[in-house]
Amino acid sequence: MASSPSRRSILTLYKNLIRESEKFPNYNFRAYALRKVRDSFRTNQKLTDKKERITQYNLGVDNLDVIRRQIIVGNLYKSEKLVIENLRKN
């Protein structure tokens, strides 16, 4: 059986998920991905069961791959920025 992921590897995964989520060109997808990552890590913060920790870690790694693929697709089909995005820059 695989060993439980270390605290360092979990934090690295979290940072990578946040960084990649910020790259979404679409505001709505970006906000959803950031919220989902933060909520998932907050929910699973207190996990003590080794199997469940491994399962959630592997799910996070899979989600990182999905986010990276979706960013590529999003960059292929860019749209105009929303009004709210233009307001935040000023």
mmCIF file of N, CA and C in Angstrom:
data_model
loop_
_atom_site.group_PDB
_atom_site.id
_atom_site.type_symbol
_atom_site.label_atom_id
_atom_site.label_comp_id
_atom_site.label_asym_id
_atom_site.label_seq_id
_atom_site.Cartn_x
_atom_site.Cartn_y
_atom_site.Cartn_z
ATOM 1 N N MET A 1 0.840 -1.187 0.000
ATOM 2 C CA MET A 1 0.000 0.000 0.000
ATOM 3 C C MET A 1 0.880 1.245 0.000
ATOM 4 N N ALA A 2 0.456 2.252 -0.684
ATOM 5 C CA ALA A 2 1.204 3.502 -0.766
ATOM 6 C C ALA A 2 1.202 4.214 0.577
ATOM 7 N N SER A 3 2.273 4.957 0.816
ATOM 8 C CA SER A 3 2.353 5.688 2.071
ATOM 9 C C SER A 3 1.509 6.953 1.982
ATOM 10 N N SER A 4 1.140 7.442 3.137
ATOM 11 C CA SER A 4 0.334 8.650 3.212
ATOM 12 C C SER A 4 1.169 9.840 2.730
ATOM 13 N N PRO A 5 0.583 10.753 1.971
ATOM 14 C CA PRO A 5 1.352 11.894 1.465
ATOM 15 C C PRO A 5 1.830 12.784 2.615
ATOM 16 N N SER A 6 3.020 13.314 2.468
ATOM 17 C CA SER A 6 3.586 14.177 3.506
ATOM 18 C C SER A 6 2.893 15.536 3.495
ATOM 19 N N ARG A 7 3.063 16.250 4.589
ATOM 20 C CA ARG A 7 2.489 17.593 4.697
ATOM 21 C C ARG A 7 3.044 18.493 3.586
ATOM 22 N N ARG A 8 4.328 18.350 3.322
ATOM 23 C CA ARG A 8 4.969 19.160 2.289
ATOM 24 C C ARG A 8 4.368 18.884 0.908
ATOM 25 N N SER A 9 4.144 17.607 0.584
ATOM 26 C CA SER A 9 3.583 17.283 -0.735
ATOM 27 C C SER A 9 2.136 17.765 -0.852
ATOM 28 N N ILE A 10 1.404 17.739 0.250
ATOM 29 C CA ILE A 10 0.025 18.244 0.242
ATOM 30 C C ILE A 10 0.019 19.754 0.017
ATOM 31 N N LEU A 11 0.903 20.472 0.709
ATOM 32 C CA LEU A 11 0.979 21.926 0.531
ATOM 33 C C LEU A 11 1.438 22.291 -0.883
ATOM 34 N N THR A 12 2.357 21.512 -1.429
ATOM 35 C CA THR A 12 2.807 21.739 -2.802
ATOM 36 C C THR A 12 1.655 21.536 -3.782
ATOM 37 N N LEU A 13 0.879 20.490 -3.565
ATOM 38 C CA LEU A 13 -0.291 20.240 -4.412
ATOM 39 C C LEU A 13 -1.274 21.400 -4.314
ATOM 40 N N TYR A 14 -1.532 21.885 -3.095
ATOM 41 C CA TYR A 14 -2.452 23.002 -2.886
ATOM 42 C C TYR A 14 -1.966 24.246 -3.647
ATOM 43 N N LYS A 15 -0.687 24.571 -3.491
ATOM 44 C CA LYS A 15 -0.140 25.750 -4.171
ATOM 45 C C LYS A 15 -0.213 25.610 -5.686
ATOM 46 N N ASN A 16 0.077 24.414 -6.181
ATOM 47 C CA ASN A 16 0.000 24.183 -7.628
ATOM 48 C C ASN A 16 -1.430 24.315 -8.135
ATOM 49 N N LEU A 17 -2.392 23.789 -7.378
ATOM 50 C CA LEU A 17 -3.798 23.906 -7.774
ATOM 51 C C LEU A 17 -4.229 25.369 -7.802
ATOM 52 N N ILE A 18 -3.820 26.143 -6.802
ATOM 53 C CA ILE A 18 -4.173 27.564 -6.754
ATOM 54 C C ILE A 18 -3.528 28.308 -7.926
ATOM 55 N N ARG A 19 -2.238 28.071 -8.148
ATOM 56 C CA ARG A 19 -1.530 28.746 -9.248
ATOM 57 C C ARG A 19 -2.160 28.441 -10.602
ATOM 58 N N GLU A 20 -2.440 27.179 -10.825
ATOM 59 C CA GLU A 20 -3.023 26.791 -12.114
ATOM 60 C C GLU A 20 -4.437 27.342 -12.258
ATOM 61 N N SER A 21 -5.205 27.349 -11.173
ATOM 62 C CA SER A 21 -6.583 27.860 -11.230
ATOM 63 C C SER A 21 -6.611 29.340 -11.578
ATOM 64 N N GLU A 22 -5.588 30.080 -11.155
ATOM 65 C CA GLU A 22 -5.526 31.510 -11.458
ATOM 66 C C GLU A 22 -5.238 31.784 -12.933
ATOM 67 N N LYS A 23 -4.857 30.777 -13.682
ATOM 68 C CA LYS A 23 -4.518 30.947 -15.095
ATOM 69 C C LYS A 23 -5.721 30.838 -16.031
ATOM 70 N N PHE A 24 -6.892 30.477 -15.497
ATOM 71 C CA PHE A 24 -8.073 30.383 -16.358
ATOM 72 C C PHE A 24 -8.345 31.739 -16.995
ATOM 73 N N PRO A 25 -8.534 31.788 -18.306
ATOM 74 C CA PRO A 25 -8.818 33.067 -18.956
ATOM 75 C C PRO A 25 -10.234 33.578 -18.660
ATOM 76 N N ASN A 26 -11.154 32.688 -18.357
ATOM 77 C CA ASN A 26 -12.544 33.053 -18.092
ATOM 78 C C ASN A 26 -12.739 33.292 -16.596
ATOM 79 N N TYR A 27 -13.289 34.452 -16.258
ATOM 80 C CA TYR A 27 -13.482 34.836 -14.860
ATOM 81 C C TYR A 27 -14.301 33.810 -14.083
ATOM 82 N N ASN A 28 -15.401 33.342 -14.661
ATOM 83 C CA ASN A 28 -16.283 32.419 -13.948
ATOM 84 C C ASN A 28 -15.602 31.085 -13.655
ATOM 85 N N PHE A 29 -14.887 30.544 -14.623
ATOM 86 C CA PHE A 29 -14.162 29.291 -14.404
ATOM 87 C C PHE A 29 -13.059 29.480 -13.369
ATOM 88 N N ARG A 30 -12.374 30.626 -13.455
ATOM 89 C CA ARG A 30 -11.291 30.916 -12.517
ATOM 90 C C ARG A 30 -11.821 31.008 -11.085
ATOM 91 N N ALA A 31 -12.906 31.739 -10.901
ATOM 92 C CA ALA A 31 -13.482 31.898 -9.563
ATOM 93 C C ALA A 31 -13.990 30.563 -9.020
ATOM 94 N N TYR A 32 -14.624 29.778 -9.889
ATOM 95 C CA TYR A 32 -15.128 28.469 -9.461
ATOM 96 C C TYR A 32 -13.982 27.549 -9.055
ATOM 97 N N ALA A 33 -12.939 27.489 -9.869
ATOM 98 C CA ALA A 33 -11.818 26.591 -9.581
ATOM 99 C C ALA A 33 -11.130 26.984 -8.277
ATOM 100 N N LEU A 34 -10.903 28.268 -8.075
ATOM 101 C CA LEU A 34 -10.265 28.720 -6.833
ATOM 102 C C LEU A 34 -11.120 28.386 -5.619
ATOM 103 N N ARG A 35 -12.423 28.643 -5.730
ATOM 104 C CA ARG A 35 -13.331 28.353 -4.618
ATOM 105 C C ARG A 35 -13.377 26.857 -4.331
ATOM 106 N N LYS A 36 -13.430 26.050 -5.371
ATOM 107 C CA LYS A 36 -13.498 24.595 -5.217
ATOM 108 C C LYS A 36 -12.232 24.048 -4.552
ATOM 109 N N VAL A 37 -11.071 24.527 -4.978
ATOM 110 C CA VAL A 37 -9.804 24.073 -4.391
ATOM 111 C C VAL A 37 -9.754 24.444 -2.914
ATOM 112 N N ARG A 38 -10.056 25.688 -2.597
ATOM 113 C CA ARG A 38 -9.994 26.132 -1.192
ATOM 114 C C ARG A 38 -10.992 25.375 -0.321
ATOM 115 N N ASP A 39 -12.210 25.217 -0.805
ATOM 116 C CA ASP A 39 -13.229 24.504 -0.031
ATOM 117 C C ASP A 39 -12.866 23.042 0.173
ATOM 118 N N SER A 40 -12.341 22.401 -0.857
ATOM 119 C CA SER A 40 -11.977 20.987 -0.747
ATOM 120 C C SER A 40 -10.857 20.786 0.261
ATOM 121 N N PHE A 41 -9.856 21.638 0.220
ATOM 122 C CA PHE A 41 -8.756 21.494 1.173
ATOM 123 C C PHE A 41 -9.212 21.821 2.591
ATOM 124 N N ARG A 42 -10.086 22.796 2.737
ATOM 125 C CA ARG A 42 -10.604 23.121 4.065
ATOM 126 C C ARG A 42 -11.422 21.961 4.629
ATOM 127 N N THR A 43 -12.226 21.328 3.784
ATOM 128 C CA THR A 43 -13.055 20.202 4.206
ATOM 129 C C THR A 43 -12.202 19.010 4.613
ATOM 130 N N ASN A 44 -11.141 18.748 3.862
ATOM 131 C CA ASN A 44 -10.314 17.561 4.097
ATOM 132 C C ASN A 44 -9.133 17.819 5.018
ATOM 133 N N GLN A 45 -9.078 18.974 5.610
ATOM 134 C CA GLN A 45 -7.958 19.355 6.462
ATOM 135 C C GLN A 45 -7.802 18.439 7.676
ATOM 136 N N LYS A 46 -8.875 17.979 8.224
ATOM 137 C CA LYS A 46 -8.845 17.200 9.463
ATOM 138 C C LYS A 46 -8.872 15.694 9.240
ATOM 139 N N LEU A 47 -8.645 15.242 8.015
ATOM 140 C CA LEU A 47 -8.675 13.802 7.742
ATOM 141 C C LEU A 47 -7.591 13.081 8.531
ATOM 142 N N THR A 48 -7.963 11.965 9.153
ATOM 143 C CA THR A 48 -6.988 11.168 9.903
ATOM 144 C C THR A 48 -6.826 9.777 9.305
ATOM 145 N N ASP A 49 -7.833 9.302 8.591
ATOM 146 C CA ASP A 49 -7.771 7.976 7.984
ATOM 147 C C ASP A 49 -6.756 7.978 6.840
ATOM 148 N N LYS A 50 -5.781 7.084 6.924
ATOM 149 C CA LYS A 50 -4.688 7.029 5.951
ATOM 150 C C LYS A 50 -5.200 6.777 4.532
ATOM 151 N N LYS A 51 -6.127 5.832 4.387
ATOM 152 C CA LYS A 51 -6.660 5.510 3.059
ATOM 153 C C LYS A 51 -7.387 6.707 2.454
ATOM 154 N N GLU A 52 -8.160 7.387 3.276
ATOM 155 C CA GLU A 52 -8.917 8.542 2.785
ATOM 156 C C GLU A 52 -7.971 9.679 2.395
ATOM 157 N N ARG A 53 -6.904 9.878 3.166
ATOM 158 C CA ARG A 53 -5.913 10.913 2.821
ATOM 159 C C ARG A 53 -5.265 10.610 1.474
ATOM 160 N N ILE A 54 -4.915 9.347 1.263
ATOM 161 C CA ILE A 54 -4.299 8.949 -0.006
ATOM 162 C C ILE A 54 -5.281 9.152 -1.154
ATOM 163 N N THR A 55 -6.538 8.758 -0.929
ATOM 164 C CA THR A 55 -7.573 8.911 -1.956
ATOM 165 C C THR A 55 -7.765 10.381 -2.324
ATOM 166 N N GLN A 56 -7.874 11.242 -1.323
ATOM 167 C CA GLN A 56 -8.089 12.665 -1.579
ATOM 168 C C GLN A 56 -6.875 13.312 -2.244
ATOM 169 N N TYR A 57 -5.679 12.878 -1.849
ATOM 170 C CA TYR A 57 -4.459 13.399 -2.472
ATOM 171 C C TYR A 57 -4.419 13.026 -3.957
ATOM 172 N N ASN A 58 -4.703 11.770 -4.244
ATOM 173 C CA ASN A 58 -4.717 11.312 -5.643
ATOM 174 C C ASN A 58 -5.791 12.033 -6.455
ATOM 175 N N LEU A 59 -6.930 12.304 -5.829
ATOM 176 C CA LEU A 59 -7.987 13.069 -6.489
ATOM 177 C C LEU A 59 -7.496 14.483 -6.809
ATOM 178 N N GLY A 60 -6.755 15.078 -5.881
ATOM 179 C CA GLY A 60 -6.192 16.405 -6.116
ATOM 180 C C GLY A 60 -5.206 16.420 -7.271
ATOM 181 N N VAL A 61 -4.367 15.388 -7.353
ATOM 182 C CA VAL A 61 -3.408 15.281 -8.462
ATOM 183 C C VAL A 61 -4.158 15.144 -9.788
ATOM 184 N N ASP A 62 -5.198 14.329 -9.794
ATOM 185 C CA ASP A 62 -6.013 14.177 -11.008
ATOM 186 C C ASP A 62 -6.679 15.496 -11.391
ATOM 187 N N ASN A 63 -7.180 16.224 -10.389
ATOM 188 C CA ASN A 63 -7.829 17.512 -10.653
ATOM 189 C C ASN A 63 -6.839 18.534 -11.197
ATOM 190 N N LEU A 64 -5.589 18.463 -10.749
ATOM 191 C CA LEU A 64 -4.563 19.363 -11.275
ATOM 192 C C LEU A 64 -4.370 19.126 -12.769
ATOM 193 N N ASP A 65 -4.355 17.872 -13.168
ATOM 194 C CA ASP A 65 -4.236 17.551 -14.594
ATOM 195 C C ASP A 65 -5.447 18.053 -15.378
ATOM 196 N N VAL A 66 -6.626 17.907 -14.804
ATOM 197 C CA VAL A 66 -7.851 18.376 -15.467
ATOM 198 C C VAL A 66 -7.807 19.891 -15.630
ATOM 199 N N ILE A 67 -7.397 20.595 -14.580
ATOM 200 C CA ILE A 67 -7.326 22.057 -14.641
ATOM 201 C C ILE A 67 -6.353 22.489 -15.729
ATOM 202 N N ARG A 68 -5.209 21.833 -15.796
ATOM 203 C CA ARG A 68 -4.216 22.190 -16.822
ATOM 204 C C ARG A 68 -4.776 21.995 -18.230
ATOM 205 N N ARG A 69 -5.496 20.901 -18.437
ATOM 206 C CA ARG A 69 -6.098 20.665 -19.756
ATOM 207 C C ARG A 69 -7.170 21.703 -20.066
ATOM 208 N N GLN A 70 -7.975 22.043 -19.083
ATOM 209 C CA GLN A 70 -9.051 23.009 -19.298
ATOM 210 C C GLN A 70 -8.502 24.400 -19.588
ATOM 211 N N ILE A 71 -7.372 24.735 -19.004
ATOM 212 C CA ILE A 71 -6.754 26.031 -19.291
ATOM 213 C C ILE A 71 -6.336 26.095 -20.753
ATOM 214 N N ILE A 72 -5.782 25.015 -21.249
ATOM 215 C CA ILE A 72 -5.380 24.968 -22.661
ATOM 216 C C ILE A 72 -6.595 25.155 -23.564
ATOM 217 N N VAL A 73 -7.672 24.459 -23.260
ATOM 218 C CA VAL A 73 -8.902 24.590 -24.050
ATOM 219 C C VAL A 73 -9.451 26.007 -23.933
ATOM 220 N N GLY A 74 -9.435 26.559 -22.720
ATOM 221 C CA GLY A 74 -9.924 27.920 -22.520
ATOM 222 C C GLY A 74 -9.127 28.946 -23.299
ATOM 223 N N ASN A 75 -7.831 28.718 -23.419
ATOM 224 C CA ASN A 75 -6.996 29.645 -24.189
ATOM 225 C C ASN A 75 -7.247 29.531 -25.689
ATOM 226 N N LEU A 76 -7.713 28.389 -26.134
ATOM 227 C CA LEU A 76 -8.039 28.222 -27.552
ATOM 228 C C LEU A 76 -9.294 29.002 -27.931
ATOM 229 N N TYR A 77 -10.216 29.133 -26.997
ATOM 230 C CA TYR A 77 -11.510 29.769 -27.261
ATOM 231 C C TYR A 77 -11.717 30.959 -26.335
ATOM 232 N N LYS A 78 -10.835 31.921 -26.405
ATOM 233 C CA LYS A 78 -10.924 33.096 -25.539
ATOM 234 C C LYS A 78 -12.136 33.944 -25.903
ATOM 235 N N SER A 79 -12.637 34.628 -24.899
ATOM 236 C CA SER A 79 -13.727 35.571 -25.119
ATOM 237 C C SER A 79 -13.318 36.905 -24.503
ATOM 238 N N GLU A 80 -14.143 37.907 -24.731
ATOM 239 C CA GLU A 80 -13.849 39.222 -24.170
ATOM 240 C C GLU A 80 -13.940 39.172 -22.653
ATOM 241 N N LYS A 81 -13.185 40.051 -22.021
ATOM 242 C CA LYS A 81 -13.218 40.122 -20.566
ATOM 243 C C LYS A 81 -14.569 40.671 -20.115
ATOM 244 N N LEU A 82 -15.005 40.220 -18.953
ATOM 245 C CA LEU A 82 -16.244 40.713 -18.379
ATOM 246 C C LEU A 82 -16.027 42.097 -17.785
ATOM 247 N N VAL A 83 -17.099 42.813 -17.579
ATOM 248 C CA VAL A 83 -17.021 44.154 -17.010
ATOM 249 C C VAL A 83 -16.367 44.107 -15.634
ATOM 250 N N ILE A 84 -16.700 43.118 -14.851
ATOM 251 C CA ILE A 84 -16.152 43.011 -13.497
ATOM 252 C C ILE A 84 -14.631 42.838 -13.518
ATOM 253 N N GLU A 85 -14.098 42.174 -14.519
ATOM 254 C CA GLU A 85 -12.647 42.006 -14.629
ATOM 255 C C GLU A 85 -11.968 43.327 -14.958
ATOM 256 N N ASN A 86 -12.588 44.131 -15.802
ATOM 257 C CA ASN A 86 -12.022 45.434 -16.154
ATOM 258 C C ASN A 86 -12.049 46.380 -14.968
ATOM 259 N N LEU A 87 -13.064 46.290 -14.130
ATOM 260 C CA LEU A 87 -13.161 47.147 -12.951
ATOM 261 C C LEU A 87 -12.097 46.797 -11.921
ATOM 262 N N ARG A 88 -11.764 45.539 -11.775
ATOM 263 C CA ARG A 88 -10.798 45.100 -10.771
ATOM 264 C C ARG A 88 -9.383 45.563 -11.096
ATOM 265 N N LYS A 89 -9.060 45.780 -12.345
ATOM 266 C CA LYS A 89 -7.710 46.184 -12.745
ATOM 267 C C LYS A 89 -7.411 47.621 -12.345
ATOM 268 N N ASN A 90 -8.432 48.467 -12.259
ATOM 269 C CA ASN A 90 -8.241 49.898 -11.970
ATOM 270 C C ASN A 90 -8.072 50.159 -10.526
#
